[in-house]
Tab-separated table of C-alpha atoms in Angstrom:
chain	number	residue	atom	x	y	z
A	377	MET	CA	-21.235	18.676	-29.022
A	378	SER	CA	-22.562	15.493	-30.644
A	379	PHE	CA	-25.318	13.937	-28.607
A	380	ALA	CA	-28.317	11.662	-28.869
A	381	ALA	CA	-31.706	12.375	-27.319
A	382	VAL	CA	-34.416	10.103	-25.980
A	383	LEU	CA	-37.998	10.781	-25.012
A	384	LEU	CA	-39.036	8.522	-22.130
A	385	CYS	CA	-42.668	7.441	-22.571
A	386	GLY	CA	-42.803	4.005	-20.948
A	387	GLY	CA	-44.189	4.828	-17.521
A	388	ARG	CA	-47.410	3.210	-16.354
A	389	SER	CA	-49.140	6.561	-15.580
A	390	THR	CA	-51.032	5.090	-12.621
A	391	ARG	CA	-51.512	8.432	-10.813
A	392	MET	CA	-52.693	10.115	-14.015
A	393	GLY	CA	-55.238	7.370	-14.622
A	394	ARG	CA	-54.360	7.140	-18.328
A	395	ASP	CA	-51.235	7.050	-20.480
A	396	LYS	CA	-49.525	10.437	-20.145
A	397	ALA	CA	-47.902	10.047	-23.554
A	398	PHE	CA	-51.331	10.364	-25.204
A	399	ILE	CA	-52.739	13.270	-23.205
A	400	ASP	CA	-53.867	16.074	-25.488
A	401	ARG	CA	-51.489	19.021	-25.411
A	402	GLN	CA	-51.783	21.809	-27.960
A	403	GLY	CA	-54.086	19.608	-30.057
A	404	ARG	CA	-51.598	16.716	-30.252
A	405	PRO	CA	-50.516	13.830	-28.042
A	406	LEU	CA	-48.019	14.966	-25.419
A	407	TRP	CA	-45.356	12.578	-26.777
A	408	GLN	CA	-45.418	14.413	-30.136
A	409	VAL	CA	-45.094	17.826	-28.472
A	410	GLN	CA	-42.141	16.648	-26.387
A	411	LEU	CA	-40.468	14.840	-29.298
A	412	GLU	CA	-40.647	18.005	-31.384
A	413	LYS	CA	-38.713	19.846	-28.664
A	414	LEU	CA	-35.936	17.276	-28.889
A	415	GLN	CA	-35.935	17.378	-32.700
A	416	GLN	CA	-35.379	21.143	-32.606
A	417	LEU	CA	-32.103	20.571	-30.759
A	418	GLY	CA	-30.630	18.636	-33.691
A	419	PRO	CA	-29.398	15.484	-31.947
A	420	GLU	CA	-27.277	13.063	-33.970
A	421	ARG	CA	-29.718	10.294	-33.033
A	422	LEU	CA	-33.267	10.607	-31.725
A	423	LEU	CA	-35.029	7.813	-29.837
A	424	ILE	CA	-38.296	7.091	-28.087
A	425	SER	CA	-38.257	4.672	-25.169
A	426	CYS	CA	-41.638	3.079	-24.508
A	427	ARG	CA	-43.592	-0.134	-24.085
A	428	ALA	CA	-44.484	-1.898	-27.346
A	429	GLU	CA	-48.174	-2.009	-26.378
A	430	GLN	CA	-48.300	1.798	-26.311
A	431	ASN	CA	-48.376	1.742	-30.124
A	432	ILE	CA	-46.450	4.986	-30.496
A	433	VAL	CA	-45.838	5.378	-34.209
A	434	SER	CA	-42.919	7.565	-35.246
A	435	ASP	CA	-40.114	7.556	-37.763
A	436	VAL	CA	-37.449	7.884	-35.037
A	437	GLU	CA	-35.581	4.984	-33.416
A	438	MET	CA	-37.710	3.043	-30.962
A	439	VAL	CA	-36.295	1.340	-27.880
A	440	PHE	CA	-38.930	-0.909	-26.359
A	441	ASP	CA	-38.999	-2.027	-22.761
A	442	PRO	CA	-38.706	-5.817	-22.512
A	443	ILE	CA	-42.026	-7.547	-21.876
A	444	ASP	CA	-42.801	-7.508	-18.154
A	445	ALA	CA	-39.843	-5.177	-17.495
A	446	ASN	CA	-39.993	-3.685	-14.051
A	447	ASP	CA	-36.775	-1.682	-14.087
A	448	GLY	CA	-38.214	1.824	-14.369
A	449	PRO	CA	-36.405	4.787	-15.843
A	450	LEU	CA	-32.993	3.332	-14.964
A	451	GLY	CA	-33.622	0.365	-17.264
A	452	ALA	CA	-34.920	2.529	-20.100
A	453	ILE	CA	-32.067	5.033	-19.894
A	454	THR	CA	-29.463	2.270	-19.655
A	455	ARG	CA	-30.845	0.492	-22.737
A	456	CYS	CA	-30.776	3.735	-24.709
A	457	LEU	CA	-27.281	4.714	-23.563
A	458	GLU	CA	-26.017	1.223	-24.478
A	459	SER	CA	-27.513	1.722	-27.933
A	460	VAL	CA	-26.081	5.166	-28.697
A	461	ARG	CA	-22.745	5.134	-26.786
A	462	MET	CA	-22.585	8.951	-26.818
A	463	PRO	CA	-23.873	11.665	-24.489
A	464	LEU	CA	-27.621	11.119	-24.157
A	465	LEU	CA	-30.133	13.857	-23.429
A	466	VAL	CA	-33.036	12.316	-21.538
A	467	LEU	CA	-36.440	14.019	-21.408
A	468	ALA	CA	-39.498	12.548	-19.713
A	469	VAL	CA	-42.791	12.862	-21.552
A	470	ASP	CA	-44.446	14.264	-18.411
A	471	MET	CA	-42.385	17.481	-18.272
A	472	PRO	CA	-44.581	19.635	-20.526
A	473	TRP	CA	-43.190	22.918	-19.228
A	474	MET	CA	-39.617	22.185	-20.339
A	475	SER	CA	-38.665	24.599	-23.118
A	476	VAL	CA	-36.431	24.171	-26.146
A	477	ALA	CA	-34.465	27.266	-25.134
A	478	PHE	CA	-33.782	25.899	-21.636
A	479	LEU	CA	-32.764	22.530	-23.048
A	480	ARG	CA	-30.430	24.145	-25.579
A	481	GLU	CA	-28.842	26.694	-23.250
A	482	ARG	CA	-28.718	24.919	-19.914
A	483	VAL	CA	-29.169	21.142	-20.263
A	484	VAL	CA	-27.360	20.142	-23.466
A	485	PRO	CA	-24.017	21.578	-22.327
A	486	GLY	CA	-23.983	18.634	-19.933
A	487	GLY	CA	-24.640	17.298	-16.502
A	488	PHE	CA	-27.485	17.247	-14.039
A	489	PHE	CA	-29.489	19.749	-12.079
A	490	ARG	CA	-29.956	19.247	-8.353
A	491	GLY	CA	-32.839	20.786	-6.465
A	492	PRO	CA	-34.330	20.502	-3.002
A	493	HIS	CA	-35.519	16.938	-3.720
A	494	GLY	CA	-32.315	15.663	-5.310
A	495	PHE	CA	-31.139	15.255	-8.881
A	496	GLU	CA	-33.452	16.002	-11.799
A	497	ALA	CA	-32.847	12.590	-13.333
A	498	LEU	CA	-35.448	12.739	-16.101
A	499	CYS	CA	-34.110	15.782	-17.900
A	500	ALA	CA	-30.342	15.532	-18.019
A	501	ILE	CA	-27.337	14.438	-20.044
A	502	TYR	CA	-26.157	10.907	-19.289
A	503	GLU	CA	-22.571	10.158	-20.325
A	504	PRO	CA	-21.329	6.785	-21.626
A	505	ASN	CA	-18.859	6.563	-18.721
A	506	MET	CA	-21.900	6.173	-16.433
A	507	LEU	CA	-22.857	2.861	-18.051
A	508	PRO	CA	-20.891	0.465	-15.814
A	509	THR	CA	-22.455	1.955	-12.676
A	510	MET	CA	-25.911	1.893	-14.269
A	511	GLN	CA	-25.514	-1.699	-15.482
A	512	THR	CA	-24.331	-2.886	-12.076
A	513	ALA	CA	-27.251	-1.177	-10.344
A	514	LEU	CA	-29.669	-2.829	-12.783
A	515	ALA	CA	-28.106	-6.256	-12.306
A	516	GLU	CA	-28.452	-5.857	-8.539
A	517	HIS	CA	-31.993	-4.455	-8.939
A	518	ARG	CA	-31.022	-1.189	-7.247
A	519	LEU	CA	-33.250	1.023	-9.382
A	520	ALA	CA	-33.031	4.348	-7.547
A	521	LEU	CA	-31.679	6.831	-10.086
A	522	GLN	CA	-30.683	9.271	-7.350
A	523	ARG	CA	-28.157	6.788	-5.917
A	524	VAL	CA	-26.814	5.853	-9.356
A	525	ILE	CA	-26.297	9.474	-10.368
A	526	GLU	CA	-24.651	10.260	-7.045
A	527	ALA	CA	-22.255	7.322	-7.503
A	528	CYS	CA	-21.296	8.552	-10.986
A	529	GLN	CA	-20.363	12.020	-9.701
A	530	PRO	CA	-21.492	13.927	-12.806
A	531	CYS	CA	-21.214	17.640	-13.412
A	532	VAL	CA	-23.970	19.234	-11.309
A	533	GLN	CA	-25.726	22.588	-11.489
A	534	GLU	CA	-27.838	23.724	-8.561
A	535	LEU	CA	-31.444	24.345	-9.520
A	536	THR	CA	-32.593	27.916	-8.980
A	537	GLU	CA	-36.152	28.899	-8.079
A	538	GLU	CA	-36.441	30.341	-11.571
A	539	ASP	CA	-35.485	26.961	-13.093
A	540	GLU	CA	-37.871	24.829	-11.019
A	541	GLY	CA	-40.927	25.359	-13.244
A	542	PHE	CA	-39.189	23.767	-16.227
A	543	PHE	CA	-38.662	20.529	-14.305
A	544	ARG	CA	-42.183	20.190	-12.953
A	545	ASN	CA	-43.780	16.818	-13.692
A	546	ALA	CA	-47.432	16.293	-14.505
A	547	ASN	CA	-48.300	13.097	-12.636
A	548	THR	CA	-51.993	13.763	-11.986
A	549	PRO	CA	-54.738	15.553	-13.908
A	550	GLU	CA	-54.628	18.341	-11.301
A	551	GLU	CA	-50.869	18.858	-11.780
A	552	LEU	CA	-51.304	18.982	-15.543
A	553	ALA	CA	-54.085	21.563	-15.286
A	554	ALA	CA	-52.161	23.849	-12.911
A	555	PRO	CA	-49.905	26.408	-14.598
A	556	PRO	CA	-46.223	26.322	-13.616
A	557	SER	CA	-45.404	28.570	-10.686
């Protein structure tokens, strides 16, 4: 399957207290560790979505949030999907426990995972046919990804207990320090 991949790095990291993209992980900034995972999958196009002031320097395509954008992950994913117009693998920078093997075997084939708290919206394949729903939600400032995904009725896999650790986010220093369960 041909697909593009994007690393989402544009969050404000308020709970972490500093930019999650630049947290040291394995001796490198977390964004580099996560980007390398996506590179190993061999996407046709590889992007980073971030704020220009983050000064992330990479040789991949950059998609910058508009100045003063307040449209969250929905805005970033929509901009990237508009740019690539092909299935788009989305990975959030703050999912350090996601593995290349899991991405390759379970995520890239397509769709979304759904767990006890809803869809795993920040590690999934977004399809171009989702764009009209996403664009309408953005225009109406309805930014909840859960509602948008639900409206698009994508292919869904139920998240198993074994899978949950891969999708864990690191939003605080304590969450980052704790090993996945």
